[in-house]
Coordinates of C-alpha atoms in Angstrom, one line a residue:
M10 CA -11.1 -80.2 77.4
T11 CA -13.9 -81.3 80.0
R12 CA -13.2 -83.0 83.4
T13 CA -15.5 -85.8 82.2
K14 CA -12.9 -86.4 79.2
L15 CA -9.8 -86.4 81.6
T16 CA -11.4 -89.0 83.9
H17 CA -12.3 -91.4 81.0
T18 CA -8.8 -91.0 80.0
F19 CA -7.3 -91.8 83.4
A20 CA -9.8 -94.8 83.4
A21 CA -8.3 -96.0 80.2
L22 CA -4.8 -95.3 81.4
G23 CA -5.5 -97.7 84.5
L24 CA -6.9 -100.2 82.4
A25 CA -3.9 -100.2 80.0
T26 CA -1.3 -100.3 82.6
G27 CA -3.0 -102.3 85.4
I28 CA -0.9 -103.5 88.2
A29 CA 2.1 -101.6 86.7
L30 CA 0.9 -98.2 88.2
S31 CA 0.7 -99.5 91.7
G32 CA 3.8 -101.8 91.4
T33 CA 7.5 -101.2 92.0
A34 CA 8.2 -99.0 89.0
Q35 CA 5.7 -96.3 90.2
A36 CA 7.2 -96.5 93.7
D37 CA 10.7 -96.0 92.3
Y38 CA 10.1 -93.3 89.7
P39 CA 10.8 -90.4 89.8
E40 CA 13.6 -90.2 92.4
Q41 CA 15.3 -87.1 91.0
D42 CA 14.6 -83.9 89.0
I43 CA 13.3 -84.3 85.6
R44 CA 14.6 -82.2 82.7
L45 CA 12.0 -80.9 80.2
I46 CA 13.7 -79.7 77.2
I47 CA 11.7 -76.9 75.4
P48 CA 13.3 -76.4 71.9
Y49 CA 12.7 -72.6 71.8
G50 CA 13.8 -69.6 73.6
P51 CA 12.0 -68.2 76.9
G52 CA 9.0 -66.3 76.8
G53 CA 7.1 -67.6 73.8
A54 CA 3.7 -69.2 74.2
T55 CA 5.2 -72.7 74.0
D56 CA 7.7 -71.9 76.6
I57 CA 5.2 -70.4 79.1
I58 CA 2.4 -73.1 78.5
F59 CA 4.9 -76.0 79.3
R60 CA 6.2 -74.1 82.2
L61 CA 2.8 -73.5 83.6
I62 CA 1.6 -77.2 83.4
S63 CA 4.7 -78.6 84.5
Q64 CA 4.8 -76.4 87.6
E65 CA 1.6 -78.0 88.5
A66 CA 2.3 -81.6 87.3
E67 CA 5.4 -81.7 89.6
Q68 CA 3.0 -81.4 92.6
H69 CA 1.7 -85.0 91.6
L70 CA 5.1 -86.4 90.9
G71 CA 7.0 -85.5 94.0
E72 CA 10.0 -84.4 92.2
S73 CA 10.8 -81.1 90.4
I74 CA 10.3 -80.7 86.6
V75 CA 13.0 -78.3 85.3
P76 CA 12.3 -76.6 82.0
V77 CA 15.5 -76.1 79.9
N78 CA 15.3 -73.7 76.8
M79 CA 17.3 -75.3 74.0
A80 CA 16.6 -73.2 70.9
G81 CA 18.5 -73.6 67.6
A82 CA 18.3 -75.4 64.2
G83 CA 14.8 -74.8 63.9
A84 CA 13.9 -76.4 67.1
T85 CA 15.8 -79.7 66.3
L86 CA 18.7 -78.9 68.7
G87 CA 16.5 -79.6 71.7
S88 CA 14.5 -82.4 69.8
R89 CA 17.8 -84.2 68.9
N90 CA 19.1 -83.8 72.6
V91 CA 16.1 -85.7 73.8
K92 CA 16.1 -88.1 71.0
D93 CA 19.6 -89.3 72.1
A94 CA 19.1 -89.1 75.8
S95 CA 19.0 -92.1 78.1
P96 CA 15.5 -93.5 78.2
D97 CA 15.1 -93.4 81.8
G98 CA 12.2 -90.9 82.1
Y99 CA 14.5 -88.1 83.4
T100 CA 14.9 -86.2 80.0
L101 CA 11.6 -85.2 78.4
L102 CA 10.8 -83.1 75.4
G103 CA 7.9 -80.5 75.3
S104 CA 7.2 -79.7 71.7
H105 CA 4.5 -79.5 69.0
D106 CA 4.0 -80.1 65.2
T107 CA 7.3 -78.9 64.4
I108 CA 8.8 -82.5 65.2
A109 CA 7.0 -83.7 62.0
L110 CA 7.3 -80.5 60.0
S111 CA 11.2 -80.7 60.3
K112 CA 11.2 -84.1 58.9
L113 CA 8.9 -83.1 56.0
A114 CA 11.0 -80.1 55.3
G115 CA 14.0 -82.3 55.0
T116 CA 16.0 -80.6 58.0
V117 CA 16.1 -83.9 60.1
D118 CA 15.7 -87.6 59.3
Y119 CA 13.3 -88.3 62.2
S120 CA 9.8 -87.6 63.3
Y121 CA 7.4 -88.6 66.1
D122 CA 8.3 -92.2 65.7
A123 CA 11.7 -91.4 67.0
F124 CA 10.3 -90.8 70.5
E125 CA 7.8 -92.3 73.1
P126 CA 4.9 -89.9 72.7
I127 CA 3.5 -89.4 76.3
A128 CA 0.5 -87.0 76.1
L129 CA -1.1 -84.1 74.2
L130 CA -1.8 -81.2 76.5
T131 CA -3.0 -78.1 74.5
Q132 CA -4.0 -76.9 71.1
T133 CA -3.8 -73.5 69.8
I134 CA -6.4 -73.0 67.0
N135 CA -5.2 -71.3 63.8
I136 CA -7.2 -68.5 62.1
P137 CA -6.9 -67.2 58.7
T138 CA -6.9 -63.4 58.9
A139 CA -7.3 -60.4 56.8
H140 CA -6.7 -56.6 57.5
A141 CA -9.8 -54.8 58.4
N142 CA -10.2 -52.7 55.0
H143 CA -10.1 -56.1 53.0
E144 CA -13.1 -56.7 50.8
V145 CA -13.0 -60.5 51.9
Q146 CA -15.2 -60.9 54.9
S147 CA -14.9 -64.8 55.7
A148 CA -12.7 -67.7 54.5
D149 CA -15.2 -69.0 52.1
E150 CA -14.8 -65.9 49.9
I151 CA -11.2 -66.3 49.5
A152 CA -11.3 -68.7 46.7
D153 CA -13.5 -66.5 44.5
Y154 CA -11.3 -63.5 45.4
V155 CA -8.2 -65.5 44.1
R156 CA -10.0 -66.4 40.8
E157 CA -10.9 -62.8 40.3
N158 CA -7.2 -61.7 40.9
P159 CA -5.1 -64.7 39.8
G160 CA -1.4 -64.1 40.6
Q161 CA -2.2 -60.9 42.5
V162 CA -3.3 -62.2 46.1
R163 CA -0.6 -62.3 48.6
F164 CA -0.6 -64.8 51.6
S165 CA 2.2 -64.5 54.1
M166 CA 3.9 -67.4 55.8
I167 CA 7.3 -68.3 57.5
P168 CA 8.8 -70.7 55.2
S169 CA 8.6 -74.5 56.4
S170 CA 6.6 -73.5 59.5
T171 CA 3.1 -74.0 60.6
D172 CA 1.5 -71.3 58.7
H173 CA 3.2 -72.6 55.5
F174 CA 1.6 -75.9 55.9
F175 CA -1.7 -74.2 56.9
W176 CA -1.9 -72.4 53.7
A177 CA -0.9 -75.4 51.5
Q178 CA -3.8 -77.5 53.3
F179 CA -6.1 -74.5 53.0
F180 CA -5.8 -74.0 49.1
Q181 CA -6.2 -77.8 48.7
E182 CA -9.2 -77.9 50.7
A183 CA -10.8 -74.5 49.2
G184 CA -10.0 -75.6 45.7
I185 CA -7.2 -72.9 45.2
D186 CA -4.7 -73.5 42.4
M187 CA -1.4 -72.4 44.1
A188 CA -0.2 -71.0 40.8
D189 CA -2.7 -68.4 41.2
V190 CA -1.4 -67.1 44.6
R191 CA 1.7 -65.4 45.8
L192 CA 3.2 -66.6 49.1
V193 CA 5.3 -64.0 50.7
G194 CA 7.9 -65.3 53.3
Y195 CA 8.7 -63.5 56.5
P196 CA 11.2 -64.3 59.2
D197 CA 8.8 -64.2 62.1
T198 CA 5.2 -63.6 63.3
G199 CA 6.0 -60.1 64.2
E200 CA 7.0 -59.3 60.7
Q201 CA 3.7 -60.8 59.5
V202 CA 1.8 -58.7 61.8
S203 CA 3.5 -55.5 60.5
A204 CA 3.0 -56.7 56.9
L205 CA -0.7 -57.2 57.3
M206 CA -1.1 -53.9 59.4
A207 CA 0.6 -52.1 56.5
E208 CA -1.7 -54.0 54.0
E209 CA 1.3 -55.3 52.1
I210 CA -0.3 -58.6 52.1
D211 CA -3.9 -59.8 51.9
F212 CA -4.0 -62.6 54.2
A213 CA -1.9 -64.2 57.1
M214 CA -2.5 -67.1 59.5
F215 CA -2.7 -66.0 63.1
N216 CA -4.2 -67.4 66.4
L217 CA -5.4 -65.8 69.5
P218 CA -1.8 -65.5 71.1
S219 CA -0.4 -63.6 68.0
G220 CA -3.4 -61.9 66.8
G221 CA -6.1 -61.7 69.7
S222 CA -5.6 -58.1 70.6
Y223 CA -5.7 -57.0 66.9
F224 CA -9.1 -58.8 66.6
E225 CA -10.3 -57.1 69.6
E226 CA -9.5 -53.6 68.5
G227 CA -10.6 -54.2 64.9
T228 CA -7.4 -53.9 63.1
F229 CA -7.5 -57.4 61.7
R230 CA -10.6 -59.5 60.8
P231 CA -10.8 -63.3 61.7
L232 CA -12.1 -65.2 58.6
G233 CA -12.7 -68.4 60.2
I234 CA -11.8 -70.8 62.9
A235 CA -9.9 -74.1 62.0
H236 CA -11.5 -76.3 64.7
P237 CA -14.5 -78.5 64.9
E238 CA -16.1 -76.0 67.3
R239 CA -16.4 -72.1 67.5
L240 CA -14.0 -70.6 70.2
E241 CA -15.7 -69.3 73.3
S242 CA -13.7 -66.2 73.2
M243 CA -14.9 -65.5 69.5
P244 CA -18.5 -66.9 69.4
D245 CA -19.4 -65.0 66.1
V246 CA -16.7 -66.4 64.1
A247 CA -17.8 -69.5 62.2
T248 CA -15.7 -72.5 61.9
L249 CA -14.1 -73.4 58.5
R250 CA -16.1 -76.5 58.4
E251 CA -19.3 -74.4 58.9
L252 CA -18.2 -72.3 55.8
G253 CA -17.7 -75.4 53.7
I254 CA -13.9 -75.9 54.1
E255 CA -13.5 -79.3 55.7
M256 CA -10.2 -78.5 57.6
D257 CA -9.0 -78.4 61.2
H258 CA -5.6 -76.8 62.0
S259 CA -3.8 -76.1 65.4
T260 CA -0.3 -76.1 67.1
S261 CA -0.7 -79.2 69.3
R262 CA 1.7 -79.3 72.2
G263 CA 2.7 -82.4 73.8
I264 CA 5.3 -84.4 75.9
F265 CA 7.8 -86.9 74.5
A266 CA 10.3 -89.3 75.9
P267 CA 13.3 -91.1 74.4
K268 CA 12.7 -94.2 72.5
G269 CA 12.7 -97.1 74.9
T270 CA 11.4 -95.4 78.0
P271 CA 9.5 -97.9 80.2
Q272 CA 5.8 -97.8 79.7
E273 CA 5.0 -97.6 83.5
V274 CA 7.0 -94.4 83.6
L275 CA 5.3 -92.9 80.5
D276 CA 2.1 -93.6 82.3
T277 CA 3.2 -92.0 85.5
I278 CA 4.3 -88.9 83.8
A279 CA 0.9 -88.8 81.6
E280 CA -1.1 -89.1 84.6
A281 CA 0.6 -86.2 86.5
Y282 CA 0.1 -83.8 83.4
G283 CA -3.4 -85.0 83.1
Q284 CA -4.0 -84.2 86.7
A285 CA -2.3 -80.9 86.3
L286 CA -4.8 -79.9 83.5
E287 CA -7.6 -80.6 85.9
N288 CA -6.4 -77.6 88.0
E289 CA -8.9 -74.9 87.1
E290 CA -6.6 -72.1 87.5
V291 CA -4.2 -73.7 85.0
S292 CA -6.7 -74.5 82.5
S293 CA -8.3 -71.1 82.7
R294 CA -5.0 -69.3 82.2
I295 CA -4.4 -71.6 79.1
E296 CA -7.6 -70.6 77.6
N297 CA -8.0 -66.8 78.7
E298 CA -4.3 -65.7 78.6
F299 CA -2.9 -67.9 75.9
G300 CA -6.0 -68.3 73.6
S301 CA -5.4 -72.2 73.4
V302 CA -7.6 -75.1 74.5
V303 CA -6.8 -77.9 76.8
R304 CA -7.0 -81.3 75.2
F305 CA -5.6 -84.2 76.9
L306 CA -4.8 -87.5 75.1
A307 CA -2.5 -90.2 76.2
G308 CA -1.4 -93.8 75.2
E309 CA -3.2 -95.1 71.9
D310 CA -5.3 -92.1 71.7
Y311 CA -2.4 -89.9 71.3
L312 CA -0.6 -92.2 69.0
E313 CA -3.7 -92.2 66.7
F314 CA -3.8 -88.3 67.0
L315 CA -0.1 -88.0 65.9
D316 CA -0.6 -90.5 62.9
E317 CA -3.5 -88.5 61.6
N318 CA -1.7 -85.2 62.2
E319 CA 1.4 -86.5 60.3
A320 CA -0.7 -87.9 57.4
A321 CA -2.5 -84.4 57.0
L322 CA 0.9 -82.6 57.1
S323 CA 2.4 -84.9 54.6
A324 CA -0.6 -84.4 52.2
A325 CA 0.0 -80.7 52.6
A326 CA 3.8 -81.1 52.2
E327 CA 3.1 -82.4 48.5
N328 CA 2.2 -78.8 47.4
I329 CA 5.1 -77.1 49.2
D330 CA 8.5 -76.3 47.5
F331 CA 10.9 -76.4 50.4
Q332 CA 14.1 -74.2 49.8
N333 CA 16.7 -75.8 52.3

């Protein structure tokens, strides 16, 4: 994300909140440490990215942001803890699309609308991938390959997870009948990497954090970028839209608060995280170490993004047979 975009966003926040940002609420908040619940275990990309940005954001808040890993129940243990917390701005949630996915998969009865969305921070762009020996060279060739081999082409996925939705949306946009493909479930990304390496499957969905080193060494072939623009780190790989597949897809990480948290508190937190992303070392690490892009959206812009994201996921869910 560009610095100009961030500046415009802060200007919009200032117009939206007006005097509130300079009033009593801003002077009073925060007055103690803030807990940031991360609904995953430590060490993964989501955990590391939220810790990195929060460490910088707390410099602008004047109080510590304490990350708390609360894994379990498909990331719903942590989200439910925040949903039911006091709306005082001292308990926040750092999560991503899994909030909506859990609702669509039927594992919980709430989605984004159970929270006060604060700000989108980063996106990790997803990439359909084949093993290096596969005859398919780019994503626009997958549909023809499936038609030539009905019932024989194997796509890996983690059931009810991001890549499950990715393939459902991809099949729809590429004109592939799901009855002609074989979806093979794996428990985690590591198992999918091993399966593709062993050529047990034809295609998997990876991104730079999970597949970047394999792309560099030539073990895996990236078939397209599910993003409106090519990635700087992979300039020779076309976007799906360039290949005629009208589809974007990413893991979009943002900050949420319990329903009822005061607007001036939400604005104060959003401004601190936005300023954190202006730090060049932080943004450089996000892009170069974690293969993600900085994208800051707050207020109405973030609400609009979440609405569109959930609508796309809901459309994809119509083609998924969830096994709960």
